[in-house]
mmCIF file of C-alpha atoms and ligand atoms in Angstrom:
data_model
loop_
_atom_site.group_PDB
_atom_site.id
_atom_site.type_symbol
_atom_site.label_atom_id
_atom_site.label_comp_id
_atom_site.label_asym_id
_atom_site.label_seq_id
_atom_site.Cartn_x
_atom_site.Cartn_y
_atom_site.Cartn_z
ATOM 1 C CA MET A 1 -1.386 15.759 12.166
ATOM 2 C CA VAL A 2 -3.428 14.861 15.215
ATOM 3 C CA GLU A 3 -5.981 12.074 14.876
ATOM 4 C CA SER A 4 -9.453 13.662 15.045
ATOM 5 C CA LEU A 5 -11.334 11.312 17.318
ATOM 6 C CA HIS A 6 -14.070 13.777 18.180
ATOM 7 C CA ARG A 7 -15.947 13.796 14.901
ATOM 8 C CA PRO A 8 -17.819 10.966 13.211
ATOM 9 C CA THR A 9 -15.433 10.350 10.275
ATOM 10 C CA ARG A 10 -13.725 6.962 10.529
ATOM 11 C CA ILE A 11 -11.823 4.408 8.502
ATOM 12 C CA ILE A 12 -12.966 0.920 9.450
ATOM 13 C CA VAL A 13 -10.590 -1.883 8.510
ATOM 14 C CA HIS A 14 -11.872 -5.450 8.490
ATOM 15 C CA ASN A 15 -9.076 -7.688 9.756
ATOM 16 C CA GLU A 16 -10.886 -10.784 8.576
ATOM 17 C CA ALA A 17 -10.717 -9.529 4.989
ATOM 18 C CA ILE A 18 -6.930 -9.168 5.296
ATOM 19 C CA ARG A 19 -6.639 -12.645 6.811
ATOM 20 C CA GLN A 20 -8.797 -14.192 4.084
ATOM 21 C CA ASN A 21 -6.907 -12.514 1.246
ATOM 22 C CA ILE A 22 -3.612 -13.772 2.646
ATOM 23 C CA LYS A 23 -4.908 -17.273 3.384
ATOM 24 C CA HIS A 24 -6.241 -17.545 -0.139
ATOM 25 C CA GLU A 25 -2.863 -16.678 -1.623
ATOM 26 C CA ILE A 26 -0.969 -18.996 0.729
ATOM 27 C CA GLU A 27 -3.204 -21.909 -0.282
ATOM 28 C CA ARG A 28 -2.181 -21.362 -3.921
ATOM 29 C CA MET A 29 1.541 -20.984 -3.303
ATOM 30 C CA PRO A 30 3.932 -23.836 -4.014
ATOM 31 C CA GLN A 31 5.348 -25.602 -0.937
ATOM 32 C CA GLY A 32 8.302 -23.861 0.653
ATOM 33 C CA ARG A 33 7.329 -20.364 -0.430
ATOM 34 C CA GLU A 34 6.656 -17.723 2.225
ATOM 35 C CA LEU A 35 4.425 -14.668 2.090
ATOM 36 C CA PHE A 36 5.760 -11.360 3.397
ATOM 37 C CA ALA A 37 3.070 -8.727 3.912
ATOM 38 C CA VAL A 38 3.939 -5.336 2.425
ATOM 39 C CA VAL A 39 2.806 -2.843 5.058
ATOM 40 C CA LYS A 40 4.722 0.234 3.933
ATOM 41 C CA ALA A 41 3.099 3.673 3.867
ATOM 42 C CA ASN A 42 1.085 2.915 6.977
ATOM 43 C CA GLY A 43 -0.188 -0.323 5.487
ATOM 44 C CA TYR A 44 -1.302 1.446 2.287
ATOM 45 C CA GLY A 45 -3.305 3.787 4.512
ATOM 46 C CA HIS A 46 -4.935 0.927 6.452
ATOM 47 C CA GLY A 47 -2.643 1.231 9.502
ATOM 48 C CA ALA A 48 0.693 -0.612 9.544
ATOM 49 C CA VAL A 49 0.666 -2.244 12.967
ATOM 50 C CA ALA A 50 -2.917 -3.485 12.850
ATOM 51 C CA THR A 51 -2.491 -4.750 9.286
ATOM 52 C CA ALA A 52 0.710 -6.507 10.316
ATOM 53 C CA LYS A 53 -1.143 -8.253 13.185
ATOM 54 C CA ALA A 54 -3.921 -9.399 10.875
ATOM 55 C CA ALA A 55 -1.357 -10.513 8.293
ATOM 56 C CA ILE A 56 0.476 -12.691 10.796
ATOM 57 C CA SER A 57 -2.759 -14.314 11.930
ATOM 58 C CA GLY A 58 -3.515 -14.996 8.241
ATOM 59 C CA GLY A 59 -0.184 -16.793 7.855
ATOM 60 C CA ALA A 60 2.314 -14.124 6.723
ATOM 61 C CA ALA A 61 5.904 -14.991 7.671
ATOM 62 C CA GLY A 62 7.446 -11.511 7.546
ATOM 63 C CA PHE A 63 7.057 -7.935 6.376
ATOM 64 C CA CYS A 64 8.291 -5.490 3.791
ATOM 65 C CA VAL A 65 8.433 -1.772 4.505
ATOM 66 C CA ALA A 66 9.837 1.179 2.570
ATOM 67 C CA THR A 67 11.810 3.023 5.231
ATOM 68 C CA VAL A 68 13.866 2.443 8.375
ATOM 69 C CA ASP A 69 11.237 4.189 10.495
ATOM 70 C CA GLU A 70 8.471 1.932 9.195
ATOM 71 C CA GLY A 71 10.579 -1.067 10.219
ATOM 72 C CA ILE A 72 11.218 0.367 13.666
ATOM 73 C CA GLU A 73 7.478 1.024 14.104
ATOM 74 C CA LEU A 74 6.834 -2.709 13.672
ATOM 75 C CA ARG A 75 9.665 -3.722 16.001
ATOM 76 C CA GLU A 76 8.434 -1.274 18.662
ATOM 77 C CA ALA A 77 5.001 -2.864 18.336
ATOM 78 C CA GLY A 78 6.632 -6.179 19.233
ATOM 79 C CA PHE A 79 6.958 -7.993 15.903
ATOM 80 C CA THR A 80 9.911 -10.393 15.818
ATOM 81 C CA GLU A 81 9.372 -11.701 12.268
ATOM 82 C CA PRO A 82 11.847 -10.811 9.489
ATOM 83 C CA ILE A 83 11.412 -7.285 8.113
ATOM 84 C CA VAL A 84 12.874 -6.217 4.770
ATOM 85 C CA ILE A 85 13.240 -2.522 3.953
ATOM 86 C CA LEU A 86 12.688 -2.063 0.210
ATOM 87 C CA GLY A 87 14.163 1.422 -0.270
ATOM 88 C CA VAL A 88 17.748 2.670 -0.093
ATOM 89 C CA VAL A 89 18.935 3.099 3.505
ATOM 90 C CA GLU A 90 21.207 6.020 4.454
ATOM 91 C CA VAL A 91 24.687 4.685 5.264
ATOM 92 C CA ALA A 92 24.656 6.733 8.473
ATOM 93 C CA ASP A 93 21.634 4.699 9.621
ATOM 94 C CA LEU A 94 23.330 1.298 9.395
ATOM 95 C CA SER A 95 23.869 1.063 13.148
ATOM 96 C CA LEU A 96 20.155 1.756 13.582
ATOM 97 C CA VAL A 97 19.087 -0.986 11.172
ATOM 98 C CA ALA A 98 21.517 -3.325 12.926
ATOM 99 C CA GLU A 99 20.045 -2.449 16.318
ATOM 100 C CA TRP A 100 16.488 -3.123 15.109
ATOM 101 C CA GLN A 101 17.458 -6.148 12.997
ATOM 102 C CA LEU A 102 16.071 -4.902 9.726
ATOM 103 C CA ALA A 103 17.156 -6.345 6.386
ATOM 104 C CA PHE A 104 17.761 -3.872 3.560
ATOM 105 C CA PRO A 105 18.842 -3.695 -0.084
ATOM 106 C CA VAL A 106 22.308 -3.233 -1.485
ATOM 107 C CA ALA A 107 21.587 -1.560 -4.799
ATOM 108 C CA SER A 108 24.784 0.147 -6.015
ATOM 109 C CA ARG A 109 28.571 -0.266 -5.823
ATOM 110 C CA GLN A 110 29.015 3.349 -4.730
ATOM 111 C CA TRP A 111 26.671 2.836 -1.823
ATOM 112 C CA LEU A 112 28.394 -0.429 -0.894
ATOM 113 C CA GLN A 113 31.796 1.247 -0.782
ATOM 114 C CA LYS A 114 30.469 4.012 1.468
ATOM 115 C CA ALA A 115 28.801 1.409 3.675
ATOM 116 C CA ARG A 116 32.024 -0.571 4.048
ATOM 117 C CA ALA A 117 33.936 2.593 4.959
ATOM 118 C CA TYR A 118 31.288 3.308 7.610
ATOM 119 C CA LEU A 119 31.361 -0.272 8.920
ATOM 120 C CA ALA A 120 35.158 -0.063 9.290
ATOM 121 C CA GLU A 121 34.505 2.527 12.036
ATOM 122 C CA ILE A 122 31.777 0.714 13.966
ATOM 123 C CA SER A 123 31.007 -2.783 15.061
ATOM 124 C CA VAL A 124 27.498 -4.254 14.887
ATOM 125 C CA ALA A 125 26.175 -6.957 17.196
ATOM 126 C CA ALA A 126 25.216 -9.303 14.344
ATOM 127 C CA PRO A 127 26.054 -9.131 10.625
ATOM 128 C CA LEU A 128 23.700 -6.876 8.665
ATOM 129 C CA ALA A 129 21.186 -8.829 6.564
ATOM 130 C CA VAL A 130 21.497 -7.531 3.021
ATOM 131 C CA HIS A 131 19.400 -8.280 -0.058
ATOM 132 C CA LEU A 132 21.015 -7.642 -3.442
ATOM 133 C CA LYS A 133 18.637 -5.604 -5.580
ATOM 134 C CA VAL A 134 18.628 -6.374 -9.269
ATOM 135 C CA ASP A 135 17.193 -3.758 -11.602
ATOM 136 C CA SER A 136 15.908 -6.078 -14.308
ATOM 137 C CA GLY A 137 13.987 -3.326 -16.050
ATOM 138 C CA MET A 138 12.227 -1.085 -13.558
ATOM 139 C CA GLY A 139 14.942 1.582 -13.933
ATOM 140 C CA ARG A 140 14.649 2.452 -10.251
ATOM 141 C CA ILE A 141 17.170 1.024 -7.764
ATOM 142 C CA GLY A 142 19.447 -1.965 -8.265
ATOM 143 C CA PHE A 143 22.274 -3.470 -10.299
ATOM 144 C CA ARG A 144 21.731 -3.736 -14.022
ATOM 145 C CA SER A 145 24.272 -6.428 -14.976
ATOM 146 C CA LYS A 146 25.495 -9.854 -13.911
ATOM 147 C CA GLN A 147 29.051 -8.469 -13.595
ATOM 148 C CA GLU A 148 27.912 -5.742 -11.200
ATOM 149 C CA VAL A 149 25.962 -8.224 -9.084
ATOM 150 C CA LEU A 150 28.889 -10.648 -8.847
ATOM 151 C CA ALA A 151 31.306 -7.839 -7.975
ATOM 152 C CA ALA A 152 28.934 -6.566 -5.275
ATOM 153 C CA LEU A 153 28.541 -10.074 -3.896
ATOM 154 C CA ALA A 154 32.310 -10.468 -3.697
ATOM 155 C CA GLU A 155 32.499 -7.249 -1.681
ATOM 156 C CA ILE A 156 29.686 -8.355 0.608
ATOM 157 C CA ASP A 157 31.453 -11.677 1.164
ATOM 158 C CA ALA A 158 34.630 -9.796 2.043
ATOM 159 C CA GLU A 159 32.737 -7.752 4.640
ATOM 160 C CA ALA A 160 32.464 -9.625 7.941
ATOM 161 C CA GLN A 161 29.660 -7.330 9.130
ATOM 162 C CA MET A 162 27.349 -8.160 6.211
ATOM 163 C CA ASN A 163 25.428 -11.334 5.492
ATOM 164 C CA PHE A 164 24.090 -12.064 1.982
ATOM 165 C CA GLU A 165 20.531 -12.900 3.020
ATOM 166 C CA GLY A 166 18.572 -12.227 -0.157
ATOM 167 C CA ILE A 167 18.362 -11.264 -3.797
ATOM 168 C CA PHE A 168 15.370 -9.685 -5.465
ATOM 169 C CA THR A 169 13.908 -7.764 -8.354
ATOM 170 C CA HIS A 170 10.675 -5.926 -9.078
ATOM 171 C CA PHE A 171 8.470 -6.178 -12.169
ATOM 172 C CA ALA A 172 7.172 -3.087 -13.921
ATOM 173 C CA THR A 173 4.313 -4.661 -15.899
ATOM 174 C CA ALA A 174 3.185 -7.766 -14.024
ATOM 175 C CA ASP A 175 -0.315 -6.236 -13.880
ATOM 176 C CA GLU A 176 -0.709 -5.978 -17.653
ATOM 177 C CA ALA A 177 -2.182 -8.430 -20.152
ATOM 178 C CA ASP A 178 0.832 -8.118 -22.462
ATOM 179 C CA THR A 179 3.572 -10.223 -20.847
ATOM 180 C CA ALA A 180 6.454 -9.383 -23.226
ATOM 181 C CA TYR A 181 8.236 -6.962 -20.891
ATOM 182 C CA TYR A 182 7.551 -9.114 -17.851
ATOM 183 C CA ASP A 183 9.121 -12.091 -19.666
ATOM 184 C CA GLU A 184 12.144 -9.972 -20.559
ATOM 185 C CA GLN A 185 12.657 -8.891 -16.934
ATOM 186 C CA ASN A 186 12.150 -12.448 -15.730
ATOM 187 C CA HIS A 187 14.747 -13.670 -18.213
ATOM 188 C CA ARG A 188 17.315 -11.037 -17.161
ATOM 189 C CA PHE A 189 16.847 -11.852 -13.466
ATOM 190 C CA ASN A 190 17.124 -15.598 -14.027
ATOM 191 C CA GLU A 191 20.354 -15.176 -15.941
ATOM 192 C CA ILE A 192 21.824 -13.337 -12.966
ATOM 193 C CA LEU A 193 20.481 -15.917 -10.556
ATOM 194 C CA GLN A 194 22.105 -18.741 -12.493
ATOM 195 C CA ALA A 195 25.480 -16.980 -12.332
ATOM 196 C CA LEU A 196 25.454 -16.756 -8.526
ATOM 197 C CA PRO A 197 27.974 -18.963 -6.739
ATOM 198 C CA ARG A 198 25.336 -19.768 -4.104
ATOM 199 C CA MET A 199 21.735 -18.978 -3.260
ATOM 200 C CA PRO A 200 20.872 -16.756 -0.302
ATOM 201 C CA ARG A 201 18.113 -17.525 2.215
ATOM 202 C CA TYR A 202 15.544 -15.426 0.307
ATOM 203 C CA VAL A 203 14.961 -15.060 -3.429
ATOM 204 C CA HIS A 204 11.959 -12.817 -4.092
ATOM 205 C CA VAL A 205 10.462 -11.370 -7.244
ATOM 206 C CA SER A 206 6.678 -11.404 -6.823
ATOM 207 C CA ASN A 207 4.515 -8.453 -5.954
ATOM 208 C CA SER A 208 0.744 -9.038 -5.815
ATOM 209 C CA ALA A 209 0.295 -8.906 -9.590
ATOM 210 C CA THR A 210 3.069 -11.438 -10.187
ATOM 211 C CA ALA A 211 1.603 -13.735 -7.557
ATOM 212 C CA LEU A 212 -1.906 -13.440 -9.010
ATOM 213 C CA TRP A 213 -1.227 -13.684 -12.725
ATOM 214 C CA HIS A 214 2.140 -15.302 -13.415
ATOM 215 C CA ASP A 215 2.717 -19.014 -12.973
ATOM 216 C CA GLN A 216 5.642 -20.192 -10.953
ATOM 217 C CA PRO A 217 8.124 -17.321 -11.165
ATOM 218 C CA VAL A 218 11.318 -18.072 -9.230
ATOM 219 C CA GLY A 219 11.611 -17.327 -5.551
ATOM 220 C CA ASN A 220 10.870 -18.716 -2.124
ATOM 221 C CA MET A 221 9.197 -15.561 -0.799
ATOM 222 C CA ILE A 222 6.600 -13.174 -2.207
ATOM 223 C CA ARG A 223 6.100 -9.507 -1.379
ATOM 224 C CA PHE A 224 2.324 -9.409 -1.178
ATOM 225 C CA GLY A 225 1.039 -5.856 -1.022
ATOM 226 C CA VAL A 226 -2.109 -4.344 -2.441
ATOM 227 C CA ALA A 227 -3.970 -7.653 -2.833
ATOM 228 C CA LEU A 228 -3.823 -8.307 0.894
ATOM 229 C CA TYR A 229 -5.958 -5.186 1.311
ATOM 230 C CA GLY A 230 -8.440 -6.725 -1.134
ATOM 231 C CA LEU A 231 -7.575 -4.518 -4.098
ATOM 232 C CA ASN A 232 -7.001 -5.717 -7.662
ATOM 233 C CA PRO A 233 -3.424 -4.640 -8.562
ATOM 234 C CA SER A 234 -4.354 -4.095 -12.204
ATOM 235 C CA GLY A 235 -7.299 -1.814 -11.504
ATOM 236 C CA HIS A 236 -9.733 -2.743 -14.274
ATOM 237 C CA ALA A 237 -7.265 -4.458 -16.608
ATOM 238 C CA LEU A 238 -7.197 -8.088 -15.427
ATOM 239 C CA ALA A 239 -9.792 -10.218 -13.651
ATOM 240 C CA GLU A 240 -8.884 -11.286 -10.110
ATOM 241 C CA SER A 241 -7.623 -14.871 -9.923
ATOM 242 C CA TYR A 242 -9.838 -15.319 -6.854
ATOM 243 C CA PRO A 243 -12.260 -12.920 -5.183
ATOM 244 C CA LEU A 244 -10.289 -10.346 -3.199
ATOM 245 C CA ILE A 245 -12.141 -8.915 -0.216
ATOM 246 C CA PRO A 246 -11.731 -5.138 0.252
ATOM 247 C CA ALA A 247 -10.643 -4.417 3.821
ATOM 248 C CA LEU A 248 -11.321 -0.691 4.094
ATOM 249 C CA GLU A 249 -14.485 1.297 4.670
ATOM 250 C CA LEU A 250 -14.688 5.074 5.063
ATOM 251 C CA VAL A 251 -17.725 6.332 6.919
ATOM 252 C CA SER A 252 -19.059 9.483 8.491
ATOM 253 C CA ARG A 253 -22.365 11.079 9.479
ATOM 254 C CA LEU A 254 -24.447 14.048 8.430
ATOM 255 C CA VAL A 255 -23.596 16.888 10.812
ATOM 256 C CA GLN A 256 -26.129 19.290 9.343
ATOM 257 C CA VAL A 257 -29.130 19.040 7.012
ATOM 258 C CA LYS A 258 -30.880 22.066 5.545
ATOM 259 C CA TYR A 259 -33.518 22.880 2.958
ATOM 260 C CA LEU A 260 -32.481 25.490 0.403
ATOM 261 C CA GLU A 261 -34.734 27.154 -2.123
ATOM 262 C CA ALA A 262 -33.815 27.126 -5.833
ATOM 263 C CA GLY A 263 -30.978 29.462 -6.816
ATOM 264 C CA GLU A 264 -28.844 29.211 -3.630
ATOM 265 C CA GLY A 265 -25.046 28.876 -3.927
ATOM 266 C CA ILE A 266 -23.127 26.003 -2.314
ATOM 267 C CA GLY A 267 -19.477 26.181 -1.236
ATOM 268 C CA TYR A 268 -16.460 28.292 -2.168
ATOM 269 C CA GLY A 269 -16.753 29.965 -5.547
ATOM 270 C CA GLU A 270 -20.495 29.248 -5.600
ATOM 271 C CA THR A 271 -19.819 26.518 -8.182
ATOM 272 C CA TYR A 272 -23.135 24.775 -7.510
ATOM 273 C CA ILE A 273 -26.477 26.559 -7.457
ATOM 274 C CA THR A 274 -29.525 24.657 -6.271
ATOM 275 C CA GLU A 275 -31.742 23.939 -9.253
ATOM 276 C CA GLN A 276 -34.908 23.609 -7.213
ATOM 277 C CA GLY A 277 -35.783 23.391 -3.559
ATOM 278 C CA GLU A 278 -33.143 20.889 -2.307
ATOM 279 C CA TRP A 279 -32.066 19.131 0.863
ATOM 280 C CA ILE A 280 -28.350 19.696 1.409
ATOM 281 C CA GLY A 281 -26.315 17.700 3.951
ATOM 282 C CA THR A 282 -22.880 18.516 5.330
ATOM 283 C CA VAL A 283 -20.333 15.732 5.988
ATOM 284 C CA PRO A 284 -17.171 16.370 8.059
ATOM 285 C CA ILE A 285 -14.450 15.250 5.642
ATOM 286 C CA GLY A 286 -12.406 17.326 3.227
ATOM 287 C CA TYR A 287 -9.199 17.605 1.279
ATOM 288 C CA ALA A 288 -7.127 17.677 4.475
ATOM 289 C CA ASP A 289 -8.377 14.113 5.011
ATOM 290 C CA GLY A 290 -7.336 13.083 1.506
ATOM 291 C CA TRP A 291 -10.857 13.534 0.144
ATOM 292 C CA ILE A 292 -9.430 15.808 -2.501
ATOM 293 C CA ARG A 293 -11.119 18.555 -4.517
ATOM 294 C CA LYS A 294 -11.447 16.221 -7.493
ATOM 295 C CA MET A 295 -14.183 14.468 -5.488
ATOM 296 C CA GLN A 296 -16.602 17.283 -6.377
ATOM 297 C CA GLY A 297 -19.326 15.692 -8.491
ATOM 298 C CA PHE A 298 -18.649 12.203 -7.057
ATOM 299 C CA LYS A 299 -21.151 10.485 -4.785
ATOM 300 C CA VAL A 300 -21.539 9.097 -1.291
ATOM 301 C CA LEU A 301 -24.126 6.676 0.072
ATOM 302 C CA VAL A 302 -26.898 7.640 2.498
ATOM 303 C CA ALA A 303 -29.474 4.970 3.363
ATOM 304 C CA GLY A 304 -28.533 2.996 0.255
ATOM 305 C CA GLN A 305 -28.923 5.981 -2.070
ATOM 306 C CA PHE A 306 -26.163 7.673 -4.063
ATOM 307 C CA CYS A 307 -25.947 11.382 -3.227
ATOM 308 C CA GLU A 308 -23.839 13.806 -5.269
ATOM 309 C CA ILE A 309 -21.094 15.910 -3.700
ATOM 310 C CA VAL A 310 -22.141 19.420 -4.698
ATOM 311 C CA GLY A 311 -19.969 22.513 -4.611
ATOM 312 C CA ARG A 312 -16.248 22.511 -3.990
ATOM 313 C CA VAL A 313 -14.706 20.150 -1.472
ATOM 314 C CA CYS A 314 -13.563 22.261 1.505
ATOM 315 C CA MET A 315 -10.557 21.498 3.713
ATOM 316 C CA ASP A 316 -12.706 19.781 6.357
ATOM 317 C CA GLN A 317 -16.244 19.441 4.974
ATOM 318 C CA ILE A 318 -18.270 18.490 1.922
ATOM 319 C CA MET A 319 -21.860 19.200 1.005
ATOM 320 C CA ILE A 320 -24.096 16.574 -0.594
ATOM 321 C CA ARG A 321 -27.508 16.749 -2.255
ATOM 322 C CA LEU A 322 -29.976 14.518 -0.440
ATOM 323 C CA PRO A 323 -33.063 12.992 -2.046
ATOM 324 C CA LYS A 324 -35.139 13.966 1.005
ATOM 325 C CA GLU A 325 -34.746 15.212 4.534
ATOM 326 C CA PHE A 326 -32.514 13.037 6.741
ATOM 327 C CA ALA A 327 -31.887 13.472 10.441
ATOM 328 C CA GLU A 328 -28.588 14.932 11.528
ATOM 329 C CA GLY A 329 -26.407 12.014 12.600
ATOM 330 C CA THR A 330 -27.535 9.770 9.709
ATOM 331 C CA PRO A 331 -24.636 7.486 8.624
ATOM 332 C CA VAL A 332 -22.832 8.303 5.386
ATOM 333 C CA THR A 333 -20.637 5.793 3.528
ATOM 334 C CA LEU A 334 -17.859 7.243 1.405
ATOM 335 C CA ILE A 335 -16.128 3.905 0.690
ATOM 336 C CA GLY A 336 -17.842 0.585 1.337
ATOM 337 C CA LYS A 337 -21.324 -0.934 1.331
ATOM 338 C CA ASN A 338 -24.504 0.783 2.447
ATOM 339 C CA GLY A 339 -28.066 -0.441 1.921
ATOM 340 C CA GLY A 340 -27.155 -2.888 -0.836
ATOM 341 C CA GLN A 341 -25.055 -0.367 -2.788
ATOM 342 C CA GLU A 342 -21.265 -0.029 -2.812
ATOM 343 C CA ILE A 343 -18.580 2.564 -3.504
ATOM 344 C CA THR A 344 -15.138 1.004 -3.933
ATOM 345 C CA LEU A 345 -11.652 2.464 -3.610
ATOM 346 C CA GLN A 346 -11.403 1.768 -7.349
ATOM 347 C CA ASP A 347 -14.440 4.032 -7.941
ATOM 348 C CA VAL A 348 -12.743 6.731 -5.862
ATOM 349 C CA ALA A 349 -9.488 6.293 -7.795
ATOM 350 C CA ASP A 350 -11.352 6.518 -11.117
ATOM 351 C CA GLN A 351 -12.891 9.811 -10.005
ATOM 352 C CA GLN A 352 -9.444 11.060 -8.941
ATOM 353 C CA GLU A 353 -7.974 9.831 -12.251
ATOM 354 C CA THR A 354 -5.401 7.791 -10.382
ATOM 355 C CA ILE A 355 -4.883 4.286 -8.981
ATOM 356 C CA HIS A 356 -6.440 2.910 -5.791
ATOM 357 C CA TYR A 357 -2.945 2.619 -4.250
ATOM 358 C CA GLU A 358 -2.715 6.404 -4.302
ATOM 359 C CA ALA A 359 -6.317 6.989 -3.259
ATOM 360 C CA ALA A 360 -5.781 4.765 -0.180
ATOM 361 C CA CYS A 361 -2.447 6.334 0.769
ATOM 362 C CA LEU A 362 -3.956 9.812 0.498
ATOM 363 C CA LEU A 363 -6.429 9.129 3.318
ATOM 364 C CA SER A 364 -4.687 11.205 5.934
ATOM 365 C CA SER A 365 -3.646 10.451 9.484
ATOM 366 C CA ARG A 366 -6.368 12.841 10.720
ATOM 367 C CA ILE A 367 -8.945 10.090 10.134
ATOM 368 C CA PRO A 368 -8.984 7.573 13.000
ATOM 369 C CA ARG A 369 -8.600 3.921 11.952
ATOM 370 C CA GLU A 370 -10.783 1.351 13.718
ATOM 371 C CA TYR A 371 -10.532 -2.405 13.321
ATOM 372 C CA THR A 372 -13.126 -5.140 13.335
ATOM 373 C CA ASP A 373 -12.656 -8.863 13.672
HETATM 374 C C1 PLP B 1 9.783 -3.467 -4.337
HETATM 375 C C2 PLP B 1 8.333 -3.686 -4.094
HETATM 376 N N1 PLP B 1 7.896 -4.925 -3.834
HETATM 377 C C3 PLP B 1 6.603 -5.192 -3.603
HETATM 378 C C4 PLP B 1 5.657 -4.186 -3.633
HETATM 379 C C5 PLP B 1 4.220 -4.534 -3.405
HETATM 380 O O1 PLP B 1 3.495 -4.326 -4.577
HETATM 381 P P1 PLP B 1 1.931 -4.623 -4.624
HETATM 382 O O2 PLP B 1 1.324 -3.699 -3.638
HETATM 383 O O3 PLP B 1 1.548 -4.273 -6.009
HETATM 384 O O4 PLP B 1 1.771 -6.046 -4.262
HETATM 385 C C6 PLP B 1 6.055 -2.872 -3.899
HETATM 386 C C7 PLP B 1 5.061 -1.813 -3.939
HETATM 387 O O5 PLP B 1 5.210 -0.709 -4.315
HETATM 388 C C8 PLP B 1 7.440 -2.609 -4.139
HETATM 389 O O6 PLP B 1 7.880 -1.388 -4.397
#
């Protein structure tokens, strides 16, 4: 989708917020631990390359992405720091990950056998950096048992074109008050770790929630994602360990303002009828921008006042009820602060009955991203 520069709807990302969130975490980390910024999914909707730049200036030592292409995007932008792909890589793409020097997980024996068969046919410039993925209880990708991990490691060691660079796991409930399942996963991973004949360069278990709420889990690297964008990984469940600073604002302007008498219909399906004479404003954002139809009935901020979204959300526009006449061109805040009031990504997620991760990722590539220092 083409970026729509010629309309007033913008995402504004505050680089300083990203830097501060990262610096704060680094100050708390034990000596010798490194922070890798998770910038997958276009930096959780914030823009991958710009977020990565801000993360490095805040002290991040590397990056995590989900796909090969996300890794290549960072390399093409000039980043030379380590990059770890977190998802399963297609065997046929191994020469590509070698070319771009991307580390990636080995998560099953079947995959490893296919990879070795593929590597027998090609030669890579430098050994591929692999991270063994342990499924300690997420049920997603990775080895379940110590035996499987040791067998995979033996195969990796027998493969001259692979280098055992890391081992990692991912917690399913690190953002919950009840730590029983977290403790169980931690225990399973540590048992596997203790059985290893040697430690790789990177051992990593912590996502944001683990880093914020769990003392001293193992590892010399953390995969710091949503918290670097200033968002509480638990939503409402747990209090932030330190104040996270939200990095993203979503703003627009009124493109039309009209007075309608009582009894006039607004939007498709005429789901809202003016109750009295009302000022109605139109804002150029809609479900094609990720401002989905569930946002009907939510609010935006105009001159510090909450204004309801009335009628159905259209593909490209919404209508809002204004408390009085405003000039066309008046700023509208959809996420962020305006006149002493604030709408957060968490508020948006609550309205959408989802999590802020999803609400942020939904903000589509049609909305231009701008960055402030
Ligand atoms: C394997 C893995 N590590 C780290 C993260 C980062 O998690 P968070 O954004 O909660 O810090 C994710 C996010 O989905 C992930 O899948």
